[in-house]
Amino acid sequence: MAAGQIPSALPVEQLDHLAGTPVARDSAAQPARVRHRMSTRNRLLFFTTAWLIVLMPFLFWWNTWFGRHLSDNQLSEFLNDEKHPRHIQHALVQLGERLTMHDASAVRWYSDLERLASYPVEEVRNTDAWVMGQDATQAGFHTALLKMLEDPSPMVRGNAALSLVRFGDAAGRLQIVALLQPARIIAPVSGRVIDTDHAGTAIHQGGLIAKLQSGQQITEVRSPISGRIRTLSTVTGADVSSGAELASVDPGAEQVWEALRALYLIGQPADLPAVGNYERDLPEIPDRVRQQALLTGQAIKDRASRQP
């Protein structure tokens, strides 16, 4: 055997011989390694912590997921839960699904839908505008949606205008055209810009655009729509005045697609430039949006040619 080479196995006789060597005796004399077991208290703390790590996200998801089915009693309870606007929104989504399935039992909550058209939380009004568009036979919904065209939120105005199209009412046409335009983000107060996002960044409705500091007060400026930041008109460290434009945000594909579908039915020749912006073959314009823009533009031209 080469020097330093250790055999992979030894005969039994050699193992018995080695057992009596000093090395073997010393090894046998060494105390066995003590295995420390976790105490019952620590095990309980460990498992409780692990369970909470799993449980808390589930509870959050369960309480914010609008797909969870609500019974009739829960629906009535949620629609009147003034302390939890998310519950109201959940109930509205469920009620909207019933309307799309022509569930006659939904009539009992129609007065709640009209009431919520003036609810102080924007997200609730926005969802309510969509739901009322699911039954175009209700005069009360029609009246409420017309009033919502004056809502301070551009998204609520847009959803109300889209729902009115289902009533055959083009009163919200200008609001629908506005859905195709970039949203201008205006400074609500004067102050110094202490943080901004970046041009080209995708952003959700309510996403942070910039932070302004005026004295000790910090004002967060958020996007009214989902889309992509098109331009930034300021930089961190700059002083801005109230009413100054901070940024512009291009609308997201879903918003544009819905607006184009509505204008297919009610669009006028004056709307063609706004529609034409989405007919171009550009990477940022999804193919289905471009195709819808082409169809909408042609429909508008056809209607105009038939008018005396």
PDB file of C-alpha atoms in Angstrom:
ATOM      1  CA  MET A   1       0.000   0.000   0.000  1.00  0.00           C
ATOM      2  CA  ALA A   2       1.309   3.429  -0.871  1.00  0.00           C
ATOM      3  CA  ALA A   3       2.372   5.718   1.939  1.00  0.00           C
ATOM      4  CA  GLY A   4      -0.480   7.729   3.357  1.00  0.00           C
ATOM      5  CA  GLN A   5      -3.131   5.565   1.673  1.00  0.00           C
ATOM      6  CA  ILE A   6      -5.969   4.476   3.969  1.00  0.00           C
ATOM      7  CA  PRO A   7      -7.764   1.228   3.182  1.00  0.00           C
ATOM      8  CA  SER A   8     -11.487   1.506   2.679  1.00  0.00           C
ATOM      9  CA  ALA A   9     -12.127  -1.492   4.962  1.00  0.00           C
ATOM     10  CA  LEU A  10     -10.219  -3.703   7.412  1.00  0.00           C
ATOM     11  CA  PRO A  11     -10.609  -7.415   8.185  1.00  0.00           C
ATOM     12  CA  VAL A  12     -12.414  -8.297  11.399  1.00  0.00           C
ATOM     13  CA  GLU A  13      -9.205  -9.624  12.928  1.00  0.00           C
ATOM     14  CA  GLN A  14      -7.480  -6.300  12.480  1.00  0.00           C
ATOM     15  CA  LEU A  15     -10.471  -4.427  13.952  1.00  0.00           C
ATOM     16  CA  ASP A  16     -10.335  -6.619  17.055  1.00  0.00           C
ATOM     17  CA  HIS A  17      -6.619  -5.950  17.324  1.00  0.00           C
ATOM     18  CA  LEU A  18      -7.082  -2.204  17.019  1.00  0.00           C
ATOM     19  CA  ALA A  19      -9.715  -2.204  19.736  1.00  0.00           C
ATOM     20  CA  GLY A  20      -7.005  -2.692  22.323  1.00  0.00           C
ATOM     21  CA  THR A  21      -4.750   0.103  21.171  1.00  0.00           C
ATOM     22  CA  PRO A  22      -4.283   3.257  23.227  1.00  0.00           C
ATOM     23  CA  VAL A  23      -6.149   5.315  20.647  1.00  0.00           C
ATOM     24  CA  ALA A  24      -9.169   3.058  20.881  1.00  0.00           C
ATOM     25  CA  ARG A  25      -9.078   3.064  24.681  1.00  0.00           C
ATOM     26  CA  ASP A  26      -8.856   6.865  24.771  1.00  0.00           C
ATOM     27  CA  SER A  27     -11.779   7.158  22.395  1.00  0.00           C
ATOM     28  CA  ALA A  28     -13.871   4.826  24.500  1.00  0.00           C
ATOM     29  CA  ALA A  29     -13.011   6.794  27.603  1.00  0.00           C
ATOM     30  CA  GLN A  30     -14.360  10.030  26.140  1.00  0.00           C
ATOM     31  CA  PRO A  31     -17.869  10.871  27.390  1.00  0.00           C
ATOM     32  CA  ALA A  32     -20.730  10.546  24.928  1.00  0.00           C
ATOM     33  CA  ARG A  33     -21.819  13.809  23.318  1.00  0.00           C
ATOM     34  CA  VAL A  34     -24.825  15.221  25.164  1.00  0.00           C
ATOM     35  CA  ARG A  35     -27.889  15.924  23.029  1.00  0.00           C
ATOM     36  CA  HIS A  36     -29.703  19.044  24.152  1.00  0.00           C
ATOM     37  CA  ARG A  37     -33.466  18.855  23.669  1.00  0.00           C
ATOM     38  CA  MET A  38     -35.616  21.942  23.205  1.00  0.00           C
ATOM     39  CA  SER A  39     -37.803  22.612  26.213  1.00  0.00           C
ATOM     40  CA  THR A  40     -41.564  22.242  25.911  1.00  0.00           C
ATOM     41  CA  ARG A  41     -41.989  25.975  26.351  1.00  0.00           C
ATOM     42  CA  ASN A  42     -39.554  26.781  23.547  1.00  0.00           C
ATOM     43  CA  ARG A  43     -41.156  24.217  21.251  1.00  0.00           C
ATOM     44  CA  LEU A  44     -44.549  25.789  21.833  1.00  0.00           C
ATOM     45  CA  LEU A  45     -43.155  29.251  21.122  1.00  0.00           C
ATOM     46  CA  PHE A  46     -41.497  27.998  17.935  1.00  0.00           C
ATOM     47  CA  PHE A  47     -44.620  26.314  16.586  1.00  0.00           C
ATOM     48  CA  THR A  48     -46.839  29.267  17.574  1.00  0.00           C
ATOM     49  CA  THR A  49     -44.561  31.699  15.752  1.00  0.00           C
ATOM     50  CA  ALA A  50     -44.454  29.490  12.654  1.00  0.00           C
ATOM     51  CA  TRP A  51     -48.241  29.156  12.707  1.00  0.00           C
ATOM     52  CA  LEU A  52     -48.714  32.923  12.952  1.00  0.00           C
ATOM     53  CA  ILE A  53     -46.327  33.458  10.039  1.00  0.00           C
ATOM     54  CA  VAL A  54     -48.632  31.320   7.935  1.00  0.00           C
ATOM     55  CA  LEU A  55     -51.920  32.456   9.460  1.00  0.00           C
ATOM     56  CA  MET A  56     -51.534  36.250   9.258  1.00  0.00           C
ATOM     57  CA  PRO A  57     -51.081  36.481   5.463  1.00  0.00           C
ATOM     58  CA  PHE A  58     -53.996  34.077   5.026  1.00  0.00           C
ATOM     59  CA  LEU A  59     -56.271  36.191   7.222  1.00  0.00           C
ATOM     60  CA  PHE A  60     -55.246  39.338   5.362  1.00  0.00           C
ATOM     61  CA  TRP A  61     -55.974  37.655   2.036  1.00  0.00           C
ATOM     62  CA  TRP A  62     -59.264  36.254   3.312  1.00  0.00           C
ATOM     63  CA  ASN A  63     -60.450  39.663   4.490  1.00  0.00           C
ATOM     64  CA  THR A  64     -59.434  41.510   1.318  1.00  0.00           C
ATOM     65  CA  TRP A  65     -60.292  38.923  -1.350  1.00  0.00           C
ATOM     66  CA  PHE A  66     -63.479  39.971  -3.117  1.00  0.00           C
ATOM     67  CA  GLY A  67     -64.085  36.484  -4.516  1.00  0.00           C
ATOM     68  CA  ARG A  68     -65.204  35.096  -1.153  1.00  0.00           C
ATOM     69  CA  HIS A  69     -68.915  34.310  -1.419  1.00  0.00           C
ATOM     70  CA  LEU A  70     -71.255  36.369   0.761  1.00  0.00           C
ATOM     71  CA  SER A  71     -74.652  35.206   1.907  1.00  0.00           C
ATOM     72  CA  ASP A  72     -77.648  37.530   1.604  1.00  0.00           C
ATOM     73  CA  ASN A  73     -77.304  38.535   5.251  1.00  0.00           C
ATOM     74  CA  GLN A  74     -73.576  39.192   4.859  1.00  0.00           C
ATOM     75  CA  LEU A  75     -74.221  41.207   1.715  1.00  0.00           C
ATOM     76  CA  SER A  76     -76.643  43.491   3.574  1.00  0.00           C
ATOM     77  CA  GLU A  77     -74.258  43.755   6.517  1.00  0.00           C
ATOM     78  CA  PHE A  78     -71.238  44.604   4.358  1.00  0.00           C
ATOM     79  CA  LEU A  79     -73.107  47.219   2.301  1.00  0.00           C
ATOM     80  CA  ASN A  80     -73.820  49.105   5.516  1.00  0.00           C
ATOM     81  CA  ASP A  81     -70.438  48.627   7.216  1.00  0.00           C
ATOM     82  CA  GLU A  82     -69.385  52.275   7.510  1.00  0.00           C
ATOM     83  CA  LYS A  83     -66.252  51.363   9.471  1.00  0.00           C
ATOM     84  CA  HIS A  84     -64.828  49.107   6.743  1.00  0.00           C
ATOM     85  CA  PRO A  85     -65.038  50.522   3.194  1.00  0.00           C
ATOM     86  CA  ARG A  86     -63.353  47.356   1.904  1.00  0.00           C
ATOM     87  CA  HIS A  87     -66.364  45.377   3.118  1.00  0.00           C
ATOM     88  CA  ILE A  88     -68.648  47.696   1.166  1.00  0.00           C
ATOM     89  CA  GLN A  89     -66.494  47.266  -1.927  1.00  0.00           C
ATOM     90  CA  HIS A  90     -66.510  43.482  -1.464  1.00  0.00           C
ATOM     91  CA  ALA A  91     -70.308  43.482  -1.304  1.00  0.00           C
ATOM     92  CA  LEU A  92     -70.513  45.676  -4.412  1.00  0.00           C
ATOM     93  CA  VAL A  93     -68.330  43.301  -6.404  1.00  0.00           C
ATOM     94  CA  GLN A  94     -70.492  40.352  -5.348  1.00  0.00           C
ATOM     95  CA  LEU A  95     -73.641  42.278  -6.195  1.00  0.00           C
ATOM     96  CA  GLY A  96     -72.227  43.180  -9.599  1.00  0.00           C
ATOM     97  CA  GLU A  97     -71.656  39.482 -10.304  1.00  0.00           C
ATOM     98  CA  ARG A  98     -75.289  38.759  -9.421  1.00  0.00           C
ATOM     99  CA  LEU A  99     -76.443  41.478 -11.802  1.00  0.00           C
ATOM    100  CA  THR A 100     -74.379  40.084 -14.660  1.00  0.00           C
ATOM    101  CA  MET A 101     -76.159  36.752 -14.092  1.00  0.00           C
ATOM    102  CA  HIS A 102     -79.558  38.552 -14.076  1.00  0.00           C
ATOM    103  CA  ASP A 103     -80.277  37.481 -10.505  1.00  0.00           C
ATOM    104  CA  ALA A 104     -83.713  38.957  -9.747  1.00  0.00           C
ATOM    105  CA  SER A 105     -83.064  38.858  -5.992  1.00  0.00           C
ATOM    106  CA  ALA A 106     -80.487  41.652  -6.381  1.00  0.00           C
ATOM    107  CA  VAL A 107     -83.299  44.217  -6.660  1.00  0.00           C
ATOM    108  CA  ARG A 108     -83.563  44.384  -2.867  1.00  0.00           C
ATOM    109  CA  TRP A 109     -80.176  46.159  -2.721  1.00  0.00           C
ATOM    110  CA  TYR A 110     -80.771  48.683  -5.519  1.00  0.00           C
ATOM    111  CA  SER A 111     -81.455  51.512  -3.075  1.00  0.00           C
ATOM    112  CA  ASP A 112     -78.045  50.835  -1.494  1.00  0.00           C
ATOM    113  CA  LEU A 113     -76.365  51.181  -4.886  1.00  0.00           C
ATOM    114  CA  GLU A 114     -77.950  54.589  -5.426  1.00  0.00           C
ATOM    115  CA  ARG A 115     -77.003  55.674  -1.895  1.00  0.00           C
ATOM    116  CA  LEU A 116     -73.368  54.674  -2.304  1.00  0.00           C
ATOM    117  CA  ALA A 117     -72.974  56.869  -5.400  1.00  0.00           C
ATOM    118  CA  SER A 118     -72.082  59.694  -3.010  1.00  0.00           C
ATOM    119  CA  TYR A 119     -70.055  57.657  -0.499  1.00  0.00           C
ATOM    120  CA  PRO A 120     -66.944  59.562   0.674  1.00  0.00           C
ATOM    121  CA  VAL A 121     -64.412  56.824  -0.257  1.00  0.00           C
ATOM    122  CA  GLU A 122     -63.359  56.999  -3.915  1.00  0.00           C
ATOM    123  CA  GLU A 123     -62.821  53.249  -4.370  1.00  0.00           C
ATOM    124  CA  VAL A 124     -66.386  52.553  -3.241  1.00  0.00           C
ATOM    125  CA  ARG A 125     -67.871  55.126  -5.653  1.00  0.00           C
ATOM    126  CA  ASN A 126     -65.698  53.780  -8.452  1.00  0.00           C
ATOM    127  CA  THR A 127     -66.935  50.206  -7.948  1.00  0.00           C
ATOM    128  CA  ASP A 128     -70.505  51.406  -7.492  1.00  0.00           C
ATOM    129  CA  ALA A 129     -70.422  53.201 -10.852  1.00  0.00           C
ATOM    130  CA  TRP A 130     -69.386  49.969 -12.545  1.00  0.00           C
ATOM    131  CA  VAL A 131     -72.062  47.895 -10.777  1.00  0.00           C
ATOM    132  CA  MET A 132     -74.925  50.231 -11.689  1.00  0.00           C
ATOM    133  CA  GLY A 133     -73.965  49.829 -15.333  1.00  0.00           C
ATOM    134  CA  GLN A 134     -74.867  46.131 -15.130  1.00  0.00           C
ATOM    135  CA  ASP A 135     -78.630  46.877 -15.169  1.00  0.00           C
ATOM    136  CA  ALA A 136     -79.495  49.472 -17.779  1.00  0.00           C
ATOM    137  CA  THR A 137     -83.234  49.212 -17.059  1.00  0.00           C
ATOM    138  CA  GLN A 138     -83.120  51.195 -13.805  1.00  0.00           C
ATOM    139  CA  ALA A 139     -83.973  54.879 -14.068  1.00  0.00           C
ATOM    140  CA  GLY A 140     -82.539  55.466 -10.592  1.00  0.00           C
ATOM    141  CA  PHE A 141     -79.154  54.149 -11.700  1.00  0.00           C
ATOM    142  CA  HIS A 142     -79.265  56.357 -14.773  1.00  0.00           C
ATOM    143  CA  THR A 143     -79.884  59.448 -12.669  1.00  0.00           C
ATOM    144  CA  ALA A 144     -77.150  58.554 -10.178  1.00  0.00           C
ATOM    145  CA  LEU A 145     -74.602  57.934 -12.936  1.00  0.00           C
ATOM    146  CA  LEU A 146     -75.337  61.281 -14.561  1.00  0.00           C
ATOM    147  CA  LYS A 147     -74.559  62.992 -11.249  1.00  0.00           C
ATOM    148  CA  MET A 148     -71.329  60.995 -10.965  1.00  0.00           C
ATOM    149  CA  LEU A 149     -70.034  62.654 -14.132  1.00  0.00           C
ATOM    150  CA  GLU A 150     -69.234  65.598 -11.833  1.00  0.00           C
ATOM    151  CA  ASP A 151     -67.318  63.457  -9.325  1.00  0.00           C
ATOM    152  CA  PRO A 152     -63.912  64.873  -8.255  1.00  0.00           C
ATOM    153  CA  SER A 153     -62.219  61.556  -9.142  1.00  0.00           C
ATOM    154  CA  PRO A 154     -61.348  61.066 -12.830  1.00  0.00           C
ATOM    155  CA  MET A 155     -61.701  57.310 -12.439  1.00  0.00           C
ATOM    156  CA  VAL A 156     -65.210  57.605 -10.979  1.00  0.00           C
ATOM    157  CA  ARG A 157     -66.198  59.998 -13.758  1.00  0.00           C
ATOM    158  CA  GLY A 158     -64.785  57.603 -16.334  1.00  0.00           C
ATOM    159  CA  ASN A 159     -66.542  54.545 -14.923  1.00  0.00           C
ATOM    160  CA  ALA A 160     -69.828  56.449 -14.712  1.00  0.00           C
ATOM    161  CA  ALA A 161     -69.448  57.534 -18.342  1.00  0.00           C
ATOM    162  CA  LEU A 162     -68.709  53.966 -19.457  1.00  0.00           C
ATOM    163  CA  SER A 163     -71.762  52.673 -17.590  1.00  0.00           C
ATOM    164  CA  LEU A 164     -73.969  55.333 -19.154  1.00  0.00           C
ATOM    165  CA  VAL A 165     -73.111  53.940 -22.596  1.00  0.00           C
ATOM    166  CA  ARG A 166     -75.001  50.791 -21.562  1.00  0.00           C
ATOM    167  CA  PHE A 167     -78.054  53.020 -21.128  1.00  0.00           C
ATOM    168  CA  GLY A 168     -77.573  54.335 -24.653  1.00  0.00           C
ATOM    169  CA  ASP A 169     -76.561  57.671 -23.139  1.00  0.00           C
ATOM    170  CA  ALA A 170     -73.564  59.506 -24.624  1.00  0.00           C
ATOM    171  CA  ALA A 171     -73.586  62.242 -21.968  1.00  0.00           C
ATOM    172  CA  GLY A 172     -70.199  61.047 -20.688  1.00  0.00           C
ATOM    173  CA  ARG A 173     -68.467  61.007 -24.082  1.00  0.00           C
ATOM    174  CA  LEU A 174     -65.945  63.700 -23.148  1.00  0.00           C
ATOM    175  CA  GLN A 175     -65.118  61.828 -19.956  1.00  0.00           C
ATOM    176  CA  ILE A 176     -64.463  58.699 -22.009  1.00  0.00           C
ATOM    177  CA  VAL A 177     -62.181  60.592 -24.397  1.00  0.00           C
ATOM    178  CA  ALA A 178     -60.327  61.875 -21.331  1.00  0.00           C
ATOM    179  CA  LEU A 179     -59.598  58.251 -20.378  1.00  0.00           C
ATOM    180  CA  LEU A 180     -57.376  58.072 -23.473  1.00  0.00           C
ATOM    181  CA  GLN A 181     -55.334  61.102 -22.421  1.00  0.00           C
ATOM    182  CA  PRO A 182     -52.357  61.227 -20.032  1.00  0.00           C
ATOM    183  CA  ALA A 183     -53.310  62.257 -16.498  1.00  0.00           C
ATOM    184  CA  ARG A 184     -51.656  65.477 -15.330  1.00  0.00           C
ATOM    185  CA  ILE A 185     -50.327  65.228 -11.776  1.00  0.00           C
ATOM    186  CA  ILE A 186     -50.606  68.603 -10.048  1.00  0.00           C
ATOM    187  CA  ALA A 187     -48.928  69.775  -6.842  1.00  0.00           C
ATOM    188  CA  PRO A 188     -51.707  70.180  -4.251  1.00  0.00           C
ATOM    189  CA  VAL A 189     -49.536  72.484  -2.098  1.00  0.00           C
ATOM    190  CA  SER A 190     -46.380  74.548  -2.415  1.00  0.00           C
ATOM    191  CA  GLY A 191     -43.208  72.978  -1.061  1.00  0.00           C
ATOM    192  CA  ARG A 192     -39.887  71.334  -1.750  1.00  0.00           C
ATOM    193  CA  VAL A 193     -39.729  68.047  -3.633  1.00  0.00           C
ATOM    194  CA  ILE A 194     -38.004  65.521  -1.357  1.00  0.00           C
ATOM    195  CA  ASP A 195     -38.673  62.368  -3.392  1.00  0.00           C
ATOM    196  CA  THR A 196     -39.927  61.389  -6.863  1.00  0.00           C
ATOM    197  CA  ASP A 197     -40.468  58.281  -8.913  1.00  0.00           C
ATOM    198  CA  HIS A 198     -38.916  57.868 -12.371  1.00  0.00           C
ATOM    199  CA  ALA A 199     -40.241  58.416 -15.887  1.00  0.00           C
ATOM    200  CA  GLY A 200     -41.166  55.139 -17.560  1.00  0.00           C
ATOM    201  CA  THR A 201     -42.100  53.425 -14.292  1.00  0.00           C
ATOM    202  CA  ALA A 202     -45.316  51.375 -14.246  1.00  0.00           C
ATOM    203  CA  ILE A 203     -47.631  52.608 -11.514  1.00  0.00           C
ATOM    204  CA  HIS A 204     -50.931  51.553  -9.983  1.00  0.00           C
ATOM    205  CA  GLN A 205     -53.809  53.840  -9.119  1.00  0.00           C
ATOM    206  CA  GLY A 206     -52.842  55.484  -5.852  1.00  0.00           C
ATOM    207  CA  GLY A 207     -49.143  54.843  -6.447  1.00  0.00           C
ATOM    208  CA  LEU A 208     -46.688  57.423  -5.112  1.00  0.00           C
ATOM    209  CA  ILE A 209     -45.453  60.000  -7.638  1.00  0.00           C
ATOM    210  CA  ALA A 210     -43.673  62.480  -5.369  1.00  0.00           C
ATOM    211  CA  LYS A 211     -43.355  63.801  -1.819  1.00  0.00           C
ATOM    212  CA  LEU A 212     -43.520  67.502  -1.013  1.00  0.00           C
ATOM    213  CA  GLN A 213     -42.297  69.092   2.201  1.00  0.00           C
ATOM    214  CA  SER A 214     -43.719  72.358   3.484  1.00  0.00           C
ATOM    215  CA  GLY A 215     -42.270  73.200   6.899  1.00  0.00           C
ATOM    216  CA  GLN A 216     -42.782  70.079   9.008  1.00  0.00           C
ATOM    217  CA  GLN A 217     -45.616  68.766   6.838  1.00  0.00           C
ATOM    218  CA  ILE A 218     -45.043  66.023   4.253  1.00  0.00           C
ATOM    219  CA  THR A 219     -47.562  65.704   1.408  1.00  0.00           C
ATOM    220  CA  GLU A 220     -47.655  62.549  -0.708  1.00  0.00           C
ATOM    221  CA  VAL A 221     -48.750  63.058  -4.318  1.00  0.00           C
ATOM    222  CA  ARG A 222     -50.282  59.927  -5.832  1.00  0.00           C
ATOM    223  CA  SER A 223     -51.426  58.863  -9.284  1.00  0.00           C
ATOM    224  CA  PRO A 224     -55.192  58.973  -9.917  1.00  0.00           C
ATOM    225  CA  ILE A 225     -54.905  56.187 -12.527  1.00  0.00           C
ATOM    226  CA  SER A 226     -52.965  53.033 -13.266  1.00  0.00           C
ATOM    227  CA  GLY A 227     -50.495  53.268 -16.121  1.00  0.00           C
ATOM    228  CA  ARG A 228     -46.935  54.397 -16.731  1.00  0.00           C
ATOM    229  CA  ILE A 229     -45.218  57.651 -15.764  1.00  0.00           C
ATOM    230  CA  ARG A 230     -44.750  59.517 -19.012  1.00  0.00           C
ATOM    231  CA  THR A 231     -42.932  62.645 -17.888  1.00  0.00           C
ATOM    232  CA  LEU A 232     -41.573  64.200 -14.705  1.00  0.00           C
ATOM    233  CA  SER A 233     -41.600  67.989 -14.605  1.00  0.00           C
ATOM    234  CA  THR A 234     -39.578  68.353 -11.439  1.00  0.00           C
ATOM    235  CA  VAL A 235     -36.578  66.891  -9.618  1.00  0.00           C
ATOM    236  CA  THR A 236     -35.741  66.110  -6.025  1.00  0.00           C
ATOM    237  CA  GLY A 237     -34.724  69.282  -4.210  1.00  0.00           C
ATOM    238  CA  ALA A 238     -36.732  71.639  -6.418  1.00  0.00           C
ATOM    239  CA  ASP A 239     -39.286  74.093  -5.011  1.00  0.00           C
ATOM    240  CA  VAL A 240     -42.736  73.919  -6.614  1.00  0.00           C
ATOM    241  CA  SER A 241     -45.848  76.060  -6.308  1.00  0.00           C
ATOM    242  CA  SER A 242     -49.355  74.807  -5.668  1.00  0.00           C
ATOM    243  CA  GLY A 243     -50.987  73.943  -8.986  1.00  0.00           C
ATOM    244  CA  ALA A 244     -47.696  73.277 -10.806  1.00  0.00           C
ATOM    245  CA  GLU A 245     -47.514  70.131 -12.937  1.00  0.00           C
ATOM    246  CA  LEU A 246     -45.297  67.485 -11.372  1.00  0.00           C
ATOM    247  CA  ALA A 247     -45.733  64.631 -13.843  1.00  0.00           C
ATOM    248  CA  SER A 248     -47.976  63.017 -16.423  1.00  0.00           C
ATOM    249  CA  VAL A 249     -49.127  59.391 -16.463  1.00  0.00           C
ATOM    250  CA  ASP A 250     -50.149  57.450 -19.572  1.00  0.00           C
ATOM    251  CA  PRO A 251     -53.286  55.362 -18.977  1.00  0.00           C
ATOM    252  CA  GLY A 252     -53.005  51.598 -18.679  1.00  0.00           C
ATOM    253  CA  ALA A 253     -54.039  49.216 -21.457  1.00  0.00           C
ATOM    254  CA  GLU A 254     -57.288  48.084 -19.782  1.00  0.00           C
ATOM    255  CA  GLN A 255     -58.502  51.647 -19.319  1.00  0.00           C
ATOM    256  CA  VAL A 256     -57.689  52.518 -22.932  1.00  0.00           C
ATOM    257  CA  TRP A 257     -59.337  49.363 -24.252  1.00  0.00           C
ATOM    258  CA  GLU A 258     -62.596  50.026 -22.369  1.00  0.00           C
ATOM    259  CA  ALA A 259     -62.663  53.636 -23.568  1.00  0.00           C
ATOM    260  CA  LEU A 260     -62.114  52.593 -27.186  1.00  0.00           C
ATOM    261  CA  ARG A 261     -64.915  50.040 -26.958  1.00  0.00           C
ATOM    262  CA  ALA A 262     -67.294  52.723 -25.709  1.00  0.00           C
ATOM    263  CA  LEU A 263     -66.258  55.195 -28.402  1.00  0.00           C
ATOM    264  CA  TYR A 264     -66.895  52.498 -30.990  1.00  0.00           C
ATOM    265  CA  LEU A 265     -70.562  53.046 -30.117  1.00  0.00           C
ATOM    266  CA  ILE A 266     -70.751  56.774 -29.355  1.00  0.00           C
ATOM    267  CA  GLY A 267     -67.536  58.355 -30.673  1.00  0.00           C
ATOM    268  CA  GLN A 268     -67.633  61.486 -32.832  1.00  0.00           C
ATOM    269  CA  PRO A 269     -65.227  62.775 -35.512  1.00  0.00           C
ATOM    270  CA  ALA A 270     -63.728  65.161 -32.954  1.00  0.00           C
ATOM    271  CA  ASP A 271     -62.525  62.095 -31.040  1.00  0.00           C
ATOM    272  CA  LEU A 272     -60.465  60.698 -33.936  1.00  0.00           C
ATOM    273  CA  PRO A 273     -57.139  62.318 -32.920  1.00  0.00           C
ATOM    274  CA  ALA A 274     -57.350  60.734 -29.442  1.00  0.00           C
ATOM    275  CA  VAL A 275     -58.254  57.373 -30.954  1.00  0.00           C
ATOM    276  CA  GLY A 276     -55.539  57.673 -33.597  1.00  0.00           C
ATOM    277  CA  ASN A 277     -52.834  57.833 -30.920  1.00  0.00           C
ATOM    278  CA  TYR A 278     -53.452  54.133 -30.299  1.00  0.00           C
ATOM    279  CA  GLU A 279     -53.586  53.027 -33.937  1.00  0.00           C
ATOM    280  CA  ARG A 280     -49.816  53.199 -34.271  1.00  0.00           C
ATOM    281  CA  ASP A 281     -47.712  50.058 -34.260  1.00  0.00           C
ATOM    282  CA  LEU A 282     -45.582  50.808 -31.185  1.00  0.00           C
ATOM    283  CA  PRO A 283     -44.112  48.457 -28.559  1.00  0.00           C
ATOM    284  CA  GLU A 284     -45.968  50.190 -25.723  1.00  0.00           C
ATOM    285  CA  ILE A 285     -49.356  49.690 -27.408  1.00  0.00           C
ATOM    286  CA  PRO A 286     -50.668  46.092 -27.041  1.00  0.00           C
ATOM    287  CA  ASP A 287     -51.899  44.551 -30.267  1.00  0.00           C
ATOM    288  CA  ARG A 288     -55.496  44.139 -29.068  1.00  0.00           C
ATOM    289  CA  VAL A 289     -55.601  47.829 -28.119  1.00  0.00           C
ATOM    290  CA  ARG A 290     -54.264  48.839 -31.527  1.00  0.00           C
ATOM    291  CA  GLN A 291     -56.813  46.622 -33.275  1.00  0.00           C
ATOM    292  CA  GLN A 292     -59.635  48.103 -31.198  1.00  0.00           C
ATOM    293  CA  ALA A 293     -58.437  51.611 -32.016  1.00  0.00           C
ATOM    294  CA  LEU A 294     -58.530  50.804 -35.742  1.00  0.00           C
ATOM    295  CA  LEU A 295     -62.057  49.398 -35.434  1.00  0.00           C
ATOM    296  CA  THR A 296     -63.216  52.359 -33.370  1.00  0.00           C
ATOM    297  CA  GLY A 297     -61.767  54.902 -35.776  1.00  0.00           C
ATOM    298  CA  GLN A 298     -63.468  53.193 -38.724  1.00  0.00           C
ATOM    299  CA  ALA A 299     -66.812  53.014 -36.884  1.00  0.00           C
ATOM    300  CA  ILE A 300     -66.665  56.742 -36.126  1.00  0.00           C
ATOM    301  CA  LYS A 301     -65.923  57.538 -39.771  1.00  0.00           C
ATOM    302  CA  ASP A 302     -68.741  55.300 -40.960  1.00  0.00           C
ATOM    303  CA  ARG A 303     -71.246  57.009 -38.650  1.00  0.00           C
ATOM    304  CA  ALA A 304     -70.102  60.426 -39.801  1.00  0.00           C
ATOM    305  CA  SER A 305     -70.515  59.439 -43.473  1.00  0.00           C
ATOM    306  CA  ARG A 306     -74.127  58.399 -42.856  1.00  0.00           C
ATOM    307  CA  GLN A 307     -75.079  61.659 -41.173  1.00  0.00           C
ATOM    308  CA  PRO A 308     -76.742  64.256 -43.421  1.00  0.00           C
TER     309      PRO A 308
END
